[in-house]
Structure formats: C-alpha cells, structure tokens
PDB file of C-alpha atoms in Angstrom:
ATOM      1  CA  GLN A  98     -11.410   5.215  11.036  1.00 57.00           C
ATOM      2  CA  SER A  99      -8.267   3.243  10.180  1.00 63.00           C
ATOM      3  CA  ALA A 100      -7.628  -0.142  11.703  1.00 83.00           C
ATOM      4  CA  LEU A 101      -4.199   0.923  13.002  1.00 95.00           C
ATOM      5  CA  THR A 102      -3.747   4.172  14.935  1.00 97.00           C
ATOM      6  CA  GLN A 103      -0.924   6.566  14.131  1.00 97.00           C
ATOM      7  CA  PRO A 104      -0.350  10.143  15.265  1.00 97.00           C
ATOM      8  CA  ALA A 105      -1.498  12.576  12.617  1.00 97.00           C
ATOM      9  CA  SER A 106       1.771  14.471  12.668  1.00 97.00           C
ATOM     10  CA  VAL A 107       5.238  14.534  14.162  1.00 98.00           C
ATOM     11  CA  SER A 108       8.075  16.968  13.689  1.00 97.00           C
ATOM     12  CA  GLY A 109      11.755  17.265  14.397  1.00 96.00           C
ATOM     13  CA  SER A 110      14.785  19.318  13.549  1.00 97.00           C
ATOM     14  CA  PRO A 111      17.577  18.149  11.258  1.00 97.00           C
ATOM     15  CA  GLY A 112      19.879  15.734  13.051  1.00 97.00           C
ATOM     16  CA  GLN A 113      17.323  14.809  15.696  1.00 97.00           C
ATOM     17  CA  SER A 114      15.509  11.483  16.073  1.00 97.00           C
ATOM     18  CA  ILE A 115      11.773  10.941  15.939  1.00 98.00           C
ATOM     19  CA  THR A 116       9.548   7.953  16.571  1.00 98.00           C
ATOM     20  CA  ILE A 117       6.187   7.224  14.978  1.00 98.00           C
ATOM     21  CA  SER A 118       3.894   4.822  16.785  1.00 98.00           C
ATOM     22  CA  CYS A 119       1.383   2.439  15.254  1.00 98.00           C
ATOM     23  CA  THR A 120      -1.133   0.901  17.622  1.00 97.00           C
ATOM     24  CA  GLY A 121      -3.200  -2.082  16.623  1.00 96.00           C
ATOM     25  CA  THR A 122      -4.783  -4.981  18.454  1.00 95.00           C
ATOM     26  CA  SER A 123      -4.048  -8.545  19.434  1.00 92.00           C
ATOM     27  CA  SER A 124      -5.603  -9.554  16.097  1.00 92.00           C
ATOM     28  CA  ASP A 125      -3.017  -7.779  13.972  1.00 94.00           C
ATOM     29  CA  VAL A 126       0.127  -6.062  15.286  1.00 95.00           C
ATOM     30  CA  GLY A 127       0.116  -8.069  18.496  1.00 94.00           C
ATOM     31  CA  SER A 128      -0.256 -11.457  16.835  1.00 92.00           C
ATOM     32  CA  TYR A 129       2.233 -11.252  13.998  1.00 93.00           C
ATOM     33  CA  ASN A 130       5.707  -9.844  13.500  1.00 92.00           C
ATOM     34  CA  LEU A 131       4.555  -8.700  10.077  1.00 95.00           C
ATOM     35  CA  VAL A 132       4.430  -4.921  10.278  1.00 97.00           C
ATOM     36  CA  SER A 133       5.714  -2.865   7.373  1.00 98.00           C
ATOM     37  CA  TRP A 134       6.319   0.853   7.081  1.00 98.00           C
ATOM     38  CA  TYR A 135       5.914   2.904   3.917  1.00 98.00           C
ATOM     39  CA  GLN A 136       7.163   6.379   3.054  1.00 98.00           C
ATOM     40  CA  GLN A 137       5.154   8.519   0.657  1.00 98.00           C
ATOM     41  CA  HIS A 138       6.314  11.840  -0.711  1.00 98.00           C
ATOM     42  CA  PRO A 139       3.659  14.168  -2.170  1.00 96.00           C
ATOM     43  CA  GLY A 140       2.477  12.990  -5.559  1.00 96.00           C
ATOM     44  CA  LYS A 141       4.548   9.816  -5.386  1.00 97.00           C
ATOM     45  CA  ALA A 142       3.842   6.151  -4.836  1.00 98.00           C
ATOM     46  CA  PRO A 143       4.549   4.637  -1.411  1.00 98.00           C
ATOM     47  CA  LYS A 144       7.993   3.148  -0.837  1.00 98.00           C
ATOM     48  CA  LEU A 145       8.796   0.227   1.455  1.00 97.00           C
ATOM     49  CA  MET A 146      11.065   1.294   4.317  1.00 98.00           C
ATOM     50  CA  ILE A 147      10.739  -1.497   6.917  1.00 97.00           C
ATOM     51  CA  TYR A 148       9.250  -4.985   6.740  1.00 97.00           C
ATOM     52  CA  GLU A 149       8.686  -7.816   9.216  1.00 96.00           C
ATOM     53  CA  GLY A 150       8.858  -5.297  12.002  1.00 94.00           C
ATOM     54  CA  SER A 151      12.527  -4.361  11.837  1.00 96.00           C
ATOM     55  CA  LYS A 152      14.088  -5.436   8.550  1.00 97.00           C
ATOM     56  CA  ARG A 153      15.345  -2.869   6.041  1.00 97.00           C
ATOM     57  CA  PRO A 154      15.173  -3.486   2.301  1.00 95.00           C
ATOM     58  CA  SER A 155      18.331  -3.029   0.327  1.00 95.00           C
ATOM     59  CA  GLY A 156      18.938   0.635  -0.361  1.00 95.00           C
ATOM     60  CA  VAL A 157      17.050   2.010   2.641  1.00 97.00           C
ATOM     61  CA  SER A 158      19.187   4.080   4.986  1.00 96.00           C
ATOM     62  CA  ASN A 159      20.128   2.548   8.325  1.00 96.00           C
ATOM     63  CA  ARG A 160      18.772   5.741   9.900  1.00 97.00           C
ATOM     64  CA  PHE A 161      15.395   4.005   9.649  1.00 98.00           C
ATOM     65  CA  SER A 162      14.605   1.320  12.203  1.00 97.00           C
ATOM     66  CA  GLY A 163      11.531  -0.536  13.361  1.00 97.00           C
ATOM     67  CA  SER A 164      10.450  -2.246  16.553  1.00 96.00           C
ATOM     68  CA  LYS A 165       7.405  -3.675  18.278  1.00 96.00           C
ATOM     69  CA  SER A 166       6.103  -4.012  21.796  1.00 96.00           C
ATOM     70  CA  GLY A 167       2.793  -5.719  22.393  1.00 96.00           C
ATOM     71  CA  ASN A 168       0.163  -4.231  20.114  1.00 96.00           C
ATOM     72  CA  THR A 169       2.283  -1.209  19.165  1.00 97.00           C
ATOM     73  CA  ALA A 170       4.871  -1.000  16.421  1.00 98.00           C
ATOM     74  CA  SER A 171       7.240   1.926  16.050  1.00 98.00           C
ATOM     75  CA  LEU A 172       9.323   3.517  13.329  1.00 98.00           C
ATOM     76  CA  THR A 173      12.347   5.521  14.413  1.00 98.00           C
ATOM     77  CA  ILE A 174      14.225   7.861  12.118  1.00 98.00           C
ATOM     78  CA  SER A 175      17.564   9.063  13.435  1.00 97.00           C
ATOM     79  CA  GLY A 176      19.670  11.920  12.104  1.00 97.00           C
ATOM     80  CA  LEU A 177      16.662  13.583  10.501  1.00 97.00           C
ATOM     81  CA  GLN A 178      17.238  15.013   7.056  1.00 97.00           C
ATOM     82  CA  ALA A 179      15.097  17.353   4.979  1.00 97.00           C
ATOM     83  CA  GLU A 180      14.428  14.529   2.497  1.00 97.00           C
ATOM     84  CA  ASP A 181      12.736  12.512   5.245  1.00 98.00           C
ATOM     85  CA  GLU A 182       9.799  14.931   5.231  1.00 98.00           C
ATOM     86  CA  ALA A 183       6.929  12.784   3.965  1.00 98.00           C
ATOM     87  CA  ASP A 184       3.889  10.789   5.045  1.00 98.00           C
ATOM     88  CA  TYR A 185       4.551   7.473   6.766  1.00 98.00           C
ATOM     89  CA  TYR A 186       2.128   4.561   6.914  1.00 98.00           C
ATOM     90  CA  CYS A 187       2.300   1.419   8.976  1.00 98.00           C
ATOM     91  CA  CYS A 188       0.714  -1.780   7.712  1.00 97.00           C
ATOM     92  CA  SER A 189       0.113  -5.093   9.422  1.00 96.00           C
ATOM     93  CA  TYR A 190      -0.956  -8.569   8.445  1.00 95.00           C
ATOM     94  CA  ALA A 191      -4.227  -9.280  10.233  1.00 92.00           C
ATOM     95  CA  GLY A 192      -5.007 -12.924   9.588  1.00 90.00           C
ATOM     96  CA  SER A 193      -6.689 -14.813   6.775  1.00 85.00           C
ATOM     97  CA  SER A 194     -10.025 -12.952   6.988  1.00 82.00           C
ATOM     98  CA  THR A 195      -9.058  -9.280   7.175  1.00 82.00           C
ATOM     99  CA  TYR A 196      -5.625 -10.001   5.712  1.00 89.00           C
ATOM    100  CA  VAL A 197      -4.003  -6.531   5.650  1.00 93.00           C
ATOM    101  CA  VAL A 198      -4.704  -3.264   7.509  1.00 94.00           C
ATOM    102  CA  PHE A 199      -3.080   0.150   7.181  1.00 96.00           C
ATOM    103  CA  GLY A 200      -2.635   2.932   9.655  1.00 97.00           C
ATOM    104  CA  GLY A 201      -4.072   6.365   8.972  1.00 96.00           C
ATOM    105  CA  GLY A 202      -0.675   7.844   8.202  1.00 97.00           C
ATOM    106  CA  THR A 203       1.644  10.306   9.931  1.00 98.00           C
ATOM    107  CA  LYS A 204       2.918  13.500   8.368  1.00 98.00           C
ATOM    108  CA  LEU A 205       6.554  14.082   9.287  1.00 98.00           C
ATOM    109  CA  THR A 206       7.729  17.672   9.156  1.00 97.00           C
ATOM    110  CA  VAL A 207      11.441  18.451   9.314  1.00 97.00           C
ATOM    111  CA  LEU A 208      11.673  21.898  10.872  1.00 94.00           C
TER     112      LEU A 208
ATOM    113  CA  GLU B  65      14.538  -4.331 -12.585  1.00 95.00           C
ATOM    114  CA  VAL B  66      11.227  -5.333 -11.047  1.00 96.00           C
ATOM    115  CA  GLN B  67       8.615  -2.880 -12.243  1.00 97.00           C
ATOM    116  CA  LEU B  68       4.856  -2.388 -12.197  1.00 98.00           C
ATOM    117  CA  VAL B  69       3.445   0.023 -14.767  1.00 98.00           C
ATOM    118  CA  GLN B  70      -0.148   1.141 -14.441  1.00 98.00           C
ATOM    119  CA  SER B  71      -2.543   2.470 -17.052  1.00 98.00           C
ATOM    120  CA  GLY B  72      -3.191   6.173 -17.394  1.00 98.00           C
ATOM    121  CA  ALA B  73      -5.585   8.527 -15.654  1.00 98.00           C
ATOM    122  CA  GLU B  74      -9.293   8.113 -16.299  1.00 98.00           C
ATOM    123  CA  VAL B  75     -12.228  10.529 -16.169  1.00 98.00           C
ATOM    124  CA  LYS B  76     -15.609   8.833 -16.036  1.00 98.00           C
ATOM    125  CA  LYS B  77     -19.234   9.624 -15.309  1.00 98.00           C
ATOM    126  CA  PRO B  78     -21.247   8.008 -12.497  1.00 98.00           C
ATOM    127  CA  GLY B  79     -22.705   4.702 -13.592  1.00 97.00           C
ATOM    128  CA  GLU B  80     -20.002   3.993 -16.170  1.00 98.00           C
ATOM    129  CA  SER B  81     -17.771   0.936 -16.048  1.00 98.00           C
ATOM    130  CA  LEU B  82     -13.984   0.970 -15.876  1.00 98.00           C
ATOM    131  CA  LYS B  83     -11.050  -1.439 -15.909  1.00 98.00           C
ATOM    132  CA  ILE B  84      -7.551  -0.244 -15.015  1.00 98.00           C
ATOM    133  CA  SER B  85      -4.407  -2.275 -15.449  1.00 98.00           C
ATOM    134  CA  CYS B  86      -1.052  -3.019 -13.851  1.00 98.00           C
ATOM    135  CA  LYS B  87       1.665  -4.677 -15.950  1.00 98.00           C
ATOM    136  CA  GLY B  88       4.537  -6.440 -14.249  1.00 97.00           C
ATOM    137  CA  SER B  89       8.020  -6.946 -15.635  1.00 97.00           C
ATOM    138  CA  GLY B  90      11.445  -8.056 -14.471  1.00 96.00           C
ATOM    139  CA  TYR B  91      10.208 -11.024 -12.438  1.00 96.00           C
ATOM    140  CA  SER B  92       8.046 -14.132 -12.650  1.00 97.00           C
ATOM    141  CA  PHE B  93       4.592 -12.536 -12.706  1.00 96.00           C
ATOM    142  CA  THR B  94       2.811 -15.789 -11.902  1.00 96.00           C
ATOM    143  CA  SER B  95       4.821 -16.419  -8.732  1.00 96.00           C
ATOM    144  CA  TYR B  96       3.831 -13.420  -6.632  1.00 96.00           C
ATOM    145  CA  TRP B  97       0.549 -11.933  -5.463  1.00 96.00           C
ATOM    146  CA  ILE B  98      -0.445  -8.480  -6.727  1.00 97.00           C
ATOM    147  CA  GLY B  99      -2.338  -6.144  -4.406  1.00 97.00           C
ATOM    148  CA  TRP B 100      -4.487  -3.070  -5.020  1.00 98.00           C
ATOM    149  CA  VAL B 101      -4.568  -0.063  -2.683  1.00 98.00           C
ATOM    150  CA  ARG B 102      -6.890   2.957  -2.761  1.00 98.00           C
ATOM    151  CA  GLN B 103      -5.927   6.468  -1.716  1.00 98.00           C
ATOM    152  CA  MET B 104      -8.769   8.962  -1.730  1.00 98.00           C
ATOM    153  CA  PRO B 105      -7.867  12.636  -2.148  1.00 97.00           C
ATOM    154  CA  GLY B 106      -5.924  13.847   0.874  1.00 95.00           C
ATOM    155  CA  LYS B 107      -6.466  10.570   2.712  1.00 96.00           C
ATOM    156  CA  GLY B 108      -4.550   7.470   3.701  1.00 95.00           C
ATOM    157  CA  LEU B 109      -3.927   4.079   2.137  1.00 97.00           C
ATOM    158  CA  GLU B 110      -6.647   1.407   2.093  1.00 96.00           C
ATOM    159  CA  TRP B 111      -6.019  -2.210   1.136  1.00 95.00           C
ATOM    160  CA  MET B 112      -8.564  -3.437  -1.396  1.00 96.00           C
ATOM    161  CA  GLY B 113      -7.498  -6.963  -2.259  1.00 95.00           C
ATOM    162  CA  ILE B 114      -4.919  -9.249  -3.811  1.00 96.00           C
ATOM    163  CA  ILE B 115      -4.700 -11.761  -6.636  1.00 97.00           C
ATOM    164  CA  TYR B 116      -2.303 -14.598  -7.379  1.00 97.00           C
ATOM    165  CA  PRO B 117      -1.847 -14.482 -11.165  1.00 96.00           C
ATOM    166  CA  GLY B 118      -0.671 -18.091 -11.247  1.00 95.00           C
ATOM    167  CA  ASP B 119      -4.163 -19.412 -10.552  1.00 95.00           C
ATOM    168  CA  SER B 120      -6.245 -16.207 -10.137  1.00 94.00           C
ATOM    169  CA  ASP B 121      -6.898 -16.934  -6.454  1.00 95.00           C
ATOM    170  CA  THR B 122      -8.300 -13.654  -5.131  1.00 96.00           C
ATOM    171  CA  ARG B 123      -8.859 -12.188  -1.660  1.00 94.00           C
ATOM    172  CA  TYR B 124     -10.840  -9.012  -0.998  1.00 94.00           C
ATOM    173  CA  SER B 125     -10.951  -6.603   1.892  1.00 92.00           C
ATOM    174  CA  PRO B 126     -14.414  -6.814   3.482  1.00 90.00           C
ATOM    175  CA  SER B 127     -14.755  -3.089   2.708  1.00 92.00           C
ATOM    176  CA  PHE B 128     -14.373  -3.672  -1.023  1.00 95.00           C
ATOM    177  CA  GLN B 129     -15.926  -7.121  -1.504  1.00 95.00           C
ATOM    178  CA  GLY B 130     -18.681  -6.792  -4.096  1.00 96.00           C
ATOM    179  CA  GLN B 131     -17.667  -3.245  -4.998  1.00 97.00           C
ATOM    180  CA  VAL B 132     -14.791  -4.076  -7.352  1.00 98.00           C
ATOM    181  CA  THR B 133     -13.430  -7.049  -9.252  1.00 98.00           C
ATOM    182  CA  ILE B 134      -9.763  -7.987  -9.321  1.00 98.00           C
ATOM    183  CA  SER B 135      -8.516 -10.177 -12.166  1.00 98.00           C
ATOM    184  CA  ALA B 136      -5.321 -11.049 -14.017  1.00 98.00           C
ATOM    185  CA  ASP B 137      -4.159 -12.218 -17.439  1.00 97.00           C
ATOM    186  CA  LYS B 138      -0.955 -14.125 -16.859  1.00 95.00           C
ATOM    187  CA  SER B 139      -0.272 -14.404 -20.578  1.00 96.00           C
ATOM    188  CA  ILE B 140       0.465 -10.679 -20.675  1.00 97.00           C
ATOM    189  CA  SER B 141       1.657 -10.267 -17.054  1.00 97.00           C
ATOM    190  CA  THR B 142      -1.164  -7.857 -16.250  1.00 98.00           C
ATOM    191  CA  ALA B 143      -3.494  -7.469 -13.299  1.00 98.00           C
ATOM    192  CA  TYR B 144      -6.731  -5.532 -13.411  1.00 98.00           C
ATOM    193  CA  LEU B 145      -9.098  -3.642 -11.148  1.00 98.00           C
ATOM    194  CA  GLN B 146     -12.577  -3.031 -12.459  1.00 98.00           C
ATOM    195  CA  TRP B 147     -15.864  -1.410 -11.593  1.00 98.00           C
ATOM    196  CA  SER B 148     -19.228  -2.154 -13.182  1.00 98.00           C
ATOM    197  CA  SER B 149     -20.907   1.069 -12.075  1.00 97.00           C
ATOM    198  CA  LEU B 150     -18.729   3.899 -10.821  1.00 98.00           C
ATOM    199  CA  LYS B 151     -19.756   6.334  -8.109  1.00 97.00           C
ATOM    200  CA  ALA B 152     -18.380   9.765  -7.312  1.00 97.00           C
ATOM    201  CA  SER B 153     -16.942   8.270  -4.131  1.00 97.00           C
ATOM    202  CA  ASP B 154     -14.684   6.030  -6.274  1.00 98.00           C
ATOM    203  CA  THR B 155     -12.637   9.112  -7.137  1.00 98.00           C
ATOM    204  CA  ALA B 156      -9.159   8.251  -5.906  1.00 98.00           C
ATOM    205  CA  MET B 157      -5.634   7.241  -6.784  1.00 98.00           C
ATOM    206  CA  TYR B 158      -5.309   3.479  -7.148  1.00 98.00           C
ATOM    207  CA  TYR B 159      -1.985   1.712  -6.696  1.00 98.00           C
ATOM    208  CA  CYS B 160      -0.963  -1.822  -7.499  1.00 98.00           C
ATOM    209  CA  ALA B 161       1.957  -3.429  -5.704  1.00 98.00           C
ATOM    210  CA  ARG B 162       3.676  -6.788  -5.663  1.00 97.00           C
ATOM    211  CA  HIS B 163       2.769  -8.597  -2.472  1.00 95.00           C
ATOM    212  CA  LEU B 164       5.669 -10.613  -1.141  1.00 93.00           C
ATOM    213  CA  SER B 165       4.281 -11.730   2.220  1.00 88.00           C
ATOM    214  CA  GLY B 166       2.300 -10.541   5.211  1.00 89.00           C
ATOM    215  CA  SER B 167       2.110  -6.769   4.850  1.00 90.00           C
ATOM    216  CA  LEU B 168       5.092  -6.512   2.506  1.00 93.00           C
ATOM    217  CA  PHE B 169       4.282  -4.723  -0.753  1.00 96.00           C
ATOM    218  CA  ASP B 170       7.212  -3.956  -3.056  1.00 96.00           C
ATOM    219  CA  PRO B 171       7.521  -2.416  -5.537  1.00 97.00           C
ATOM    220  CA  TRP B 172       4.521  -0.214  -6.180  1.00 98.00           C
ATOM    221  CA  GLY B 173       3.130   0.987  -9.474  1.00 98.00           C
ATOM    222  CA  GLN B 174       3.060   4.700 -10.210  1.00 98.00           C
ATOM    223  CA  GLY B 175      -0.677   4.902  -9.529  1.00 98.00           C
ATOM    224  CA  THR B 176      -3.776   5.471 -11.665  1.00 98.00           C
ATOM    225  CA  LEU B 177      -5.937   8.485 -10.899  1.00 98.00           C
ATOM    226  CA  VAL B 178      -9.632   7.788 -11.383  1.00 98.00           C
ATOM    227  CA  THR B 179     -11.983  10.769 -11.404  1.00 98.00           C
ATOM    228  CA  VAL B 180     -15.729  10.169 -11.402  1.00 98.00           C
ATOM    229  CA  SER B 181     -17.794  13.268 -12.026  1.00 97.00           C
ATOM    230  CA  SER B 182     -20.974  14.174 -13.807  1.00 95.00           C
TER     231      SER B 182
END
C-alpha cells in the first residue's frame, strides 16, 4: 500500500478537464508545500510536471496545474489532449526520517 | 543539457551481486543529490534513497535500508545502486534522478531493467 492515495484511474474526453487527487497525512502532504507530480508514458521514464504544489517547470503546458487543500493535493489537466494519456504519480516530502513518499499512480485515459 | 545516463539492462541469477550506474552530465554533479526509484513490473514508483555526491551523505527509505547500497564516485560523475545478493523480487526497472529539493526529481535517467531469474 502506497503512502499517498490516488484513484487508480480517471478518464475524460478531448477538450474536457480532469482532476487527480492525492491524499496523504499531516506528516507529509499536510505539513509541507512540497508535492510534485510526474507523468509517465508507457515504457518511458517519469517526467516532472508540477513541483512545490503548483509550480510548472519550463516547457510544461499551462494546461497542467496543481493545488493543495489540507492533506490532499490535486493535479488538474484542462483541455485534455490525446497525448495526455499516461500514468500520473504524486510525490511528497515527508520529513527527515521518511523523506519522500509516492502515490500509487493514476492511469489517465483520454476517451 | 542536464542528462543522466544509466547502465544497460541486466539479467542475473538469485544470490548474485550487481552494481548499476547513473552518469550525470551538463551540471555540477557534486552539487545536487541523486535519488534512486524502483518500479516493479506493472506497479508504481517507490523511493529507495538519495546520495549527495559531494560528500557521499546518503539517506535510505526505511523499506530499502539494508537491502541495497547507494554510492557515488564524484571523479567520474557517477552514482551507483548495488545489491550483494539478488532475489527474484528485485526484478524491476530502476531509475535515477537528480534531486533538487523536497519531492522534486528532475531530470530522470532512462532506467535500468534488472531481471533476476534462475
């Protein structure tokens, strides 16, 4: 069982918006604004999409946005495109003992 | 361009030892932590540990402490992940990634597939 809880799958049609949740605890997501989101296409390495909760690295589309409320972080993808179909993982800093925890991953299907 | 290039796929037998590598380029290798992440077949990402090549300070996930050893040779900008006695359950893809802060890993290496089978 992963430390952070994500839905196993979400789906949406092209042009729609979807949101993926990532629920942790007061020891990780709730304590730090240090949640990242990674996109992984089949057979490829993960790619950083969001860091520090809501910041986008250079080159990442502004259709991707992140937010947090309490112990739950969220990734929203607007204007869904076929190329967005992938697995998405959240990741949070969890203090100096545990350090980093990942979510179990969410498979996004673009219908 | 910041890049991490990992060593090639490995096929090993249970009980054998193994050391895989991750070579950094395009940045000051000694100034950033390098992390290792496991992905078992069809499963999610698991953080294993990180190393600071500048002084070899290392942190392990409690799940992997004692199971693997993370090291680095700063003279050749390379980090390593090694096992002394592999098990079938070590079969997985292993990724290295530059750790910038908190949960921020970027970029990632291309991955090294380790297969352990008798």
